[in-house]
């Protein structure tokens, strides 16, 4: 089986009245089915732009792209609707796509149950913690059965402690559901603990600077325990150096 996502020599320039902004330059990347990829790079380098290209929201100025599956998109804010209860929020994506079949509703019910939200179905978003809300947002995304999940800094609105456990939960759910995932994050530890490969981008315009395949001696671990692996800090230091944030 070939890659599920393949970008070849992709460039993108934004046009505005002030001129042209090159955001992505000759970027190539392929992702295998079931792989979990983390993308890190300097702020403003073009990470969100890359996800928008993958989602088909922006057309690249140059290059070719192949995406062999349905895309699900998860953003920093959970975008839950405050007047809908949790069950009805989780069903929103299906409703918009007019796919509220009994099978799909049953699937959402089973996800809510499996991921600890069964007792909160009739609650409203404001009655839930930030972490639970992010779980609802993930279930809403999973409901439409995407093959590929794009996650744009989905944990950055959470405080540090919550962020640790929520990234752990969300990472485990994505593994369990056997999805392909592309996560953009500015948190190096999060990137390493969740991913099979960490892609480091250059500053704008983004291109791939270095790829780190992650192989930790603690296997079949929840991501949070991955941080205990002896190699963890070596990956951290190598990626930190590659990011070159002080330059
Ligand atoms: P990142 O997600 O890595 O922080 P973005 O992909 O959001 O970066 O943006 C990359 C660059 O492109 C930034 O310098 C940003 O200001 C610029 N940019 C983003 N969107 C637009 C737009 N619609 N028009 C012009 N410039 C944009
Ligand atoms: Mg961004």
Tab-separated table of C-alpha atoms and ligand atoms in Angstrom:
chain	number	residue	atom	x	y	z
A	1	UNK	CA	0.000	0.000	0.000
A	2	UNK	CA	1.313	3.458	-0.920
A	3	UNK	CA	1.203	6.652	1.129
A	4	UNK	CA	-2.174	8.009	2.199
A	5	UNK	CA	-0.907	11.585	1.877
A	6	UNK	CA	1.760	12.800	-0.471
A	7	UNK	CA	2.946	16.353	-1.059
A	8	UNK	CA	5.522	16.915	-3.757
A	9	UNK	CA	7.393	20.127	-4.212
A	10	UNK	CA	4.493	22.187	-2.857
A	11	UNK	CA	4.772	25.967	-2.766
A	12	UNK	CA	2.173	28.515	-1.727
A	13	UNK	CA	2.246	32.289	-1.895
A	14	UNK	CA	-0.382	34.530	-0.307
A	15	UNK	CA	-1.351	37.577	-2.314
A	16	UNK	CA	-2.525	40.767	-0.688
A	17	UNK	CA	-2.487	44.480	-1.450
A	18	UNK	CA	0.912	44.668	0.227
A	19	UNK	CA	2.327	42.140	-2.199
A	20	UNK	CA	3.241	38.512	-2.061
A	21	UNK	CA	3.996	36.409	1.009
A	22	UNK	CA	5.644	33.087	0.301
A	23	UNK	CA	4.333	30.768	3.046
A	24	UNK	CA	5.424	27.329	1.809
A	25	UNK	CA	8.347	26.594	-0.486
A	26	UNK	CA	9.114	23.312	-2.275
A	27	UNK	CA	7.825	21.165	0.530
A	28	UNK	CA	7.683	17.394	0.066
A	29	UNK	CA	6.261	14.939	2.562
A	30	UNK	CA	4.522	11.604	2.455
A	31	UNK	CA	2.594	9.897	5.199
A	32	UNK	CA	1.778	6.193	5.457
A	33	UNK	CA	-1.654	4.906	6.476
A	34	UNK	CA	-1.923	4.727	10.261
A	35	UNK	CA	1.111	6.902	10.807
A	36	UNK	CA	1.116	9.690	13.401
A	37	UNK	CA	3.112	12.694	12.244
A	38	UNK	CA	3.958	15.744	14.328
A	39	UNK	CA	4.958	18.977	12.631
A	40	UNK	CA	6.945	21.585	14.544
A	41	UNK	CA	8.363	24.851	13.274
A	42	UNK	CA	8.879	28.488	14.195
A	43	UNK	CA	5.773	30.591	14.794
A	44	UNK	CA	4.370	31.955	11.531
A	45	UNK	CA	6.437	29.604	9.370
A	46	UNK	CA	3.487	28.156	7.472
A	47	UNK	CA	2.240	25.188	9.539
A	48	UNK	CA	-1.462	26.059	9.452
A	49	UNK	CA	-1.095	26.860	5.770
A	50	UNK	CA	0.136	23.313	5.135
A	51	UNK	CA	-2.897	21.846	6.923
A	52	UNK	CA	-5.214	24.120	4.931
A	53	UNK	CA	-3.607	22.860	1.729
A	54	UNK	CA	-4.101	19.246	2.861
A	55	UNK	CA	-7.727	19.966	3.743
A	56	UNK	CA	-8.279	21.364	0.245
A	57	UNK	CA	-9.049	24.843	1.580
A	58	UNK	CA	-6.080	26.431	-0.167
A	59	UNK	CA	-4.727	25.513	-3.591
A	60	UNK	CA	-0.941	25.341	-3.800
A	61	UNK	CA	0.744	27.730	-6.238
A	62	UNK	CA	3.025	24.908	-7.372
A	63	UNK	CA	3.511	21.216	-6.795
A	64	UNK	CA	1.380	18.126	-6.675
A	65	UNK	CA	-0.626	16.605	-3.903
A	66	UNK	CA	-2.356	13.310	-3.366
A	67	UNK	CA	-4.745	12.638	-0.494
A	68	UNK	CA	-6.238	9.148	-0.473
A	69	UNK	CA	-8.974	9.450	2.102
A	70	UNK	CA	-11.431	11.686	3.912
A	71	UNK	CA	-10.084	14.468	6.037
A	72	UNK	CA	-11.195	15.419	9.553
A	73	UNK	CA	-9.992	18.739	10.947
A	74	UNK	CA	-9.554	19.609	14.610
A	75	UNK	CA	-8.612	23.079	15.736
A	76	UNK	CA	-7.283	24.793	18.831
A	77	UNK	CA	-10.734	25.932	19.908
A	78	UNK	CA	-13.275	23.163	20.351
A	79	UNK	CA	-16.062	25.184	18.675
A	80	UNK	CA	-18.754	23.397	20.660
A	81	UNK	CA	-22.126	25.122	20.404
A	82	UNK	CA	-23.171	26.283	23.871
A	83	UNK	CA	-26.898	25.816	23.305
A	84	UNK	CA	-26.550	22.179	22.247
A	85	UNK	CA	-25.981	19.358	24.671
A	86	UNK	CA	-22.962	17.064	24.363
A	87	UNK	CA	-24.732	14.377	22.371
A	88	UNK	CA	-26.127	16.917	19.951
A	89	UNK	CA	-22.711	18.621	19.612
A	90	UNK	CA	-21.096	15.268	18.867
A	91	UNK	CA	-23.691	14.673	16.137
A	92	UNK	CA	-23.216	18.092	14.520
A	93	UNK	CA	-20.765	17.025	11.796
A	94	UNK	CA	-23.050	14.184	10.722
A	95	UNK	CA	-26.018	16.553	10.732
A	96	UNK	CA	-24.214	19.069	8.501
A	97	UNK	CA	-23.208	16.308	6.099
A	98	UNK	CA	-26.777	14.909	6.199
A	99	UNK	CA	-25.535	11.541	7.422
A	100	UNK	CA	-27.650	11.087	10.550
A	101	UNK	CA	-28.306	7.415	9.869
A	102	UNK	CA	-29.127	5.019	12.741
A	103	UNK	CA	-25.720	3.317	12.231
A	104	UNK	CA	-23.825	6.609	12.450
A	105	UNK	CA	-25.783	7.730	15.510
A	106	UNK	CA	-25.037	4.377	17.120
A	107	UNK	CA	-21.332	4.879	16.322
A	108	UNK	CA	-21.312	8.279	18.055
A	109	UNK	CA	-23.117	6.799	21.054
A	110	UNK	CA	-20.488	4.077	21.260
A	111	UNK	CA	-17.632	6.605	21.046
A	112	UNK	CA	-19.194	8.725	23.799
A	113	UNK	CA	-19.511	5.636	25.946
A	114	UNK	CA	-16.063	4.270	25.206
A	115	UNK	CA	-14.364	7.575	25.912
A	116	UNK	CA	-16.054	8.321	29.216
A	117	UNK	CA	-18.762	10.765	28.163
A	118	UNK	CA	-21.849	8.562	28.453
A	119	UNK	CA	-22.918	10.218	31.698
A	120	UNK	CA	-22.488	13.698	30.236
A	121	UNK	CA	-24.560	13.356	27.061
A	122	UNK	CA	-27.334	15.588	28.371
A	123	UNK	CA	-24.902	18.140	29.822
A	124	UNK	CA	-23.984	21.370	28.079
A	125	UNK	CA	-20.438	22.369	27.070
A	126	UNK	CA	-20.033	24.904	29.906
A	127	UNK	CA	-20.600	22.105	32.431
A	128	UNK	CA	-17.540	20.192	31.166
A	129	UNK	CA	-13.809	20.629	31.753
A	130	UNK	CA	-11.570	21.824	28.911
A	131	UNK	CA	-10.243	18.305	28.460
A	132	UNK	CA	-13.690	16.745	28.205
A	133	UNK	CA	-14.716	19.397	25.716
A	134	UNK	CA	-11.720	18.545	23.542
A	135	UNK	CA	-12.745	14.873	23.706
A	136	UNK	CA	-16.244	15.826	22.517
A	137	UNK	CA	-14.683	17.820	19.674
A	138	UNK	CA	-12.621	14.783	18.695
A	139	UNK	CA	-15.683	12.507	18.754
A	140	UNK	CA	-17.570	15.021	16.597
A	141	UNK	CA	-14.642	14.828	14.143
A	142	UNK	CA	-14.443	11.013	14.303
A	143	UNK	CA	-18.215	10.720	13.778
A	144	UNK	CA	-17.911	11.320	10.040
A	145	UNK	CA	-15.296	8.536	9.850
A	146	UNK	CA	-12.332	10.468	8.502
A	147	UNK	CA	-9.282	8.464	7.407
A	148	UNK	CA	-6.908	11.328	8.099
A	149	UNK	CA	-7.038	13.684	11.075
A	150	UNK	CA	-5.472	17.114	10.848
A	151	UNK	CA	-4.879	18.662	14.264
A	152	UNK	CA	-3.819	22.305	14.453
A	153	UNK	CA	-2.421	22.987	17.937
A	154	UNK	CA	-5.499	21.358	19.471
A	155	UNK	CA	-4.203	21.528	23.045
A	156	UNK	CA	-2.686	24.986	23.175
A	157	UNK	CA	-5.727	26.615	24.782
A	158	UNK	CA	-5.407	24.273	27.777
A	159	UNK	CA	-3.291	24.863	30.873
A	160	UNK	CA	-0.141	22.787	31.230
A	161	UNK	CA	-1.479	20.040	33.535
A	162	UNK	CA	-4.673	19.572	31.556
A	163	UNK	CA	-2.708	19.644	28.353
A	164	UNK	CA	-0.580	16.685	29.442
A	165	UNK	CA	-3.527	14.441	30.189
A	166	UNK	CA	-5.666	15.615	27.272
A	167	UNK	CA	-2.915	15.132	24.684
A	168	UNK	CA	-2.398	11.693	26.205
A	169	UNK	CA	-6.103	10.830	25.928
A	170	UNK	CA	-6.551	12.227	22.449
A	171	UNK	CA	-3.374	10.515	21.226
A	172	UNK	CA	-4.551	7.177	22.629
A	173	UNK	CA	-7.997	7.530	21.054
A	174	UNK	CA	-6.466	8.293	17.650
A	175	UNK	CA	-4.218	5.207	17.944
A	176	UNK	CA	-7.106	3.027	19.069
A	177	UNK	CA	-9.278	4.169	16.188
A	178	UNK	CA	-6.326	3.485	13.855
A	179	UNK	CA	-6.431	6.880	12.168
A	180	UNK	CA	-3.676	8.598	10.273
A	181	UNK	CA	-2.870	11.845	12.057
A	182	UNK	CA	-0.956	15.010	11.266
A	183	UNK	CA	-0.507	17.145	14.368
A	184	UNK	CA	0.853	20.684	14.347
A	185	UNK	CA	2.218	21.710	17.721
A	186	UNK	CA	4.751	24.112	19.194
A	187	UNK	CA	5.370	21.728	22.102
A	188	UNK	CA	8.401	19.553	21.340
A	189	UNK	CA	7.647	17.047	24.123
A	190	UNK	CA	4.103	16.633	22.898
A	191	UNK	CA	5.377	16.137	19.353
A	192	UNK	CA	7.787	13.370	20.417
A	193	UNK	CA	5.466	11.592	22.829
A	194	UNK	CA	2.676	11.233	20.280
A	195	UNK	CA	4.363	10.714	16.942
A	196	UNK	CA	6.038	8.088	14.788
A	197	UNK	CA	7.920	10.903	13.062
A	198	UNK	CA	8.551	14.525	13.933
A	199	UNK	CA	8.921	16.888	10.981
A	200	UNK	CA	10.896	20.063	11.691
A	201	UNK	CA	10.169	22.962	9.360
A	202	UNK	CA	12.343	25.926	8.494
A	203	UNK	CA	11.211	29.462	9.199
A	204	UNK	CA	8.872	30.965	6.587
A	205	UNK	CA	8.527	29.981	3.790
A	206	UNK	CA	8.172	26.501	5.268
A	207	UNK	CA	10.030	23.580	3.877
A	208	UNK	CA	11.100	20.349	5.556
A	209	UNK	CA	14.301	20.963	7.486
A	210	UNK	CA	14.709	17.609	9.135
A	211	UNK	CA	12.703	14.465	9.835
A	212	UNK	CA	13.140	12.572	13.097
A	213	UNK	CA	11.769	9.019	13.182
A	214	UNK	CA	10.866	8.406	16.819
A	215	UNK	CA	11.704	5.063	18.332
A	216	UNK	CA	11.375	4.846	22.090
A	217	UNK	CA	12.335	1.860	24.222
A	218	UNK	CA	9.028	2.124	26.087
A	219	UNK	CA	6.609	0.662	23.538
A	220	UNK	CA	2.839	0.264	23.584
A	221	UNK	CA	2.855	3.008	26.135
A	222	UNK	CA	0.356	5.716	26.763
A	223	UNK	CA	2.040	8.829	25.304
A	224	UNK	CA	2.562	10.345	28.753
A	225	UNK	CA	4.853	7.460	29.727
A	226	UNK	CA	6.832	7.868	26.542
A	227	UNK	CA	8.273	10.931	28.226
A	228	UNK	CA	10.005	8.615	30.717
A	229	UNK	CA	11.959	6.794	27.998
A	230	UNK	CA	15.717	7.326	28.314
A	231	UNK	CA	16.019	8.487	24.665
A	232	UNK	CA	13.326	11.105	25.119
A	233	UNK	CA	15.635	13.933	26.130
A	234	UNK	CA	18.040	13.165	23.279
A	235	UNK	CA	15.213	13.598	20.769
A	236	UNK	CA	14.132	16.735	22.616
A	237	UNK	CA	17.605	18.276	22.447
A	238	UNK	CA	18.141	17.329	18.812
A	239	UNK	CA	14.798	18.810	17.744
A	240	UNK	CA	15.302	21.894	19.905
A	241	UNK	CA	18.655	22.478	18.219
A	242	UNK	CA	17.171	21.987	14.772
A	243	UNK	CA	14.391	24.491	15.536
A	244	UNK	CA	17.027	27.091	16.290
A	245	UNK	CA	14.538	29.350	18.033
A	246	UNK	CA	17.128	31.928	19.048
A	247	UNK	CA	18.248	32.735	15.544
B	1	LIG	P1	1.892	29.090	11.429
B	1	LIG	O1	0.667	28.255	11.494
B	1	LIG	O2	3.152	28.310	11.234
B	1	LIG	O3	2.043	30.001	12.614
B	1	LIG	P2	0.593	30.264	9.091
B	1	LIG	O4	0.526	29.117	8.153
B	1	LIG	O5	-0.659	30.615	9.796
B	1	LIG	O6	1.792	30.035	10.131
B	1	LIG	O7	1.088	31.536	8.299
B	1	LIG	C1	2.305	31.572	7.591
B	1	LIG	C2	2.579	32.979	7.122
B	1	LIG	O8	1.644	33.393	6.155
B	1	LIG	C3	2.519	34.015	8.247
B	1	LIG	O9	3.564	34.917	8.067
B	1	LIG	C4	1.169	34.670	8.052
B	1	LIG	O10	1.210	36.001	8.486
B	1	LIG	C5	0.973	34.575	6.561
B	1	LIG	N1	-0.446	34.439	6.219
B	1	LIG	C6	-1.320	33.525	6.731
B	1	LIG	N2	-2.535	33.645	6.164
B	1	LIG	C7	-2.431	34.676	5.280
B	1	LIG	C8	-3.353	35.305	4.371
B	1	LIG	N3	-4.619	34.859	4.267
B	1	LIG	N4	-2.890	36.329	3.614
B	1	LIG	C9	-1.607	36.746	3.699
B	1	LIG	N5	-0.689	36.201	4.534
B	1	LIG	C10	-1.093	35.182	5.313
B	2	LIG	MG1	-0.856	28.143	12.954
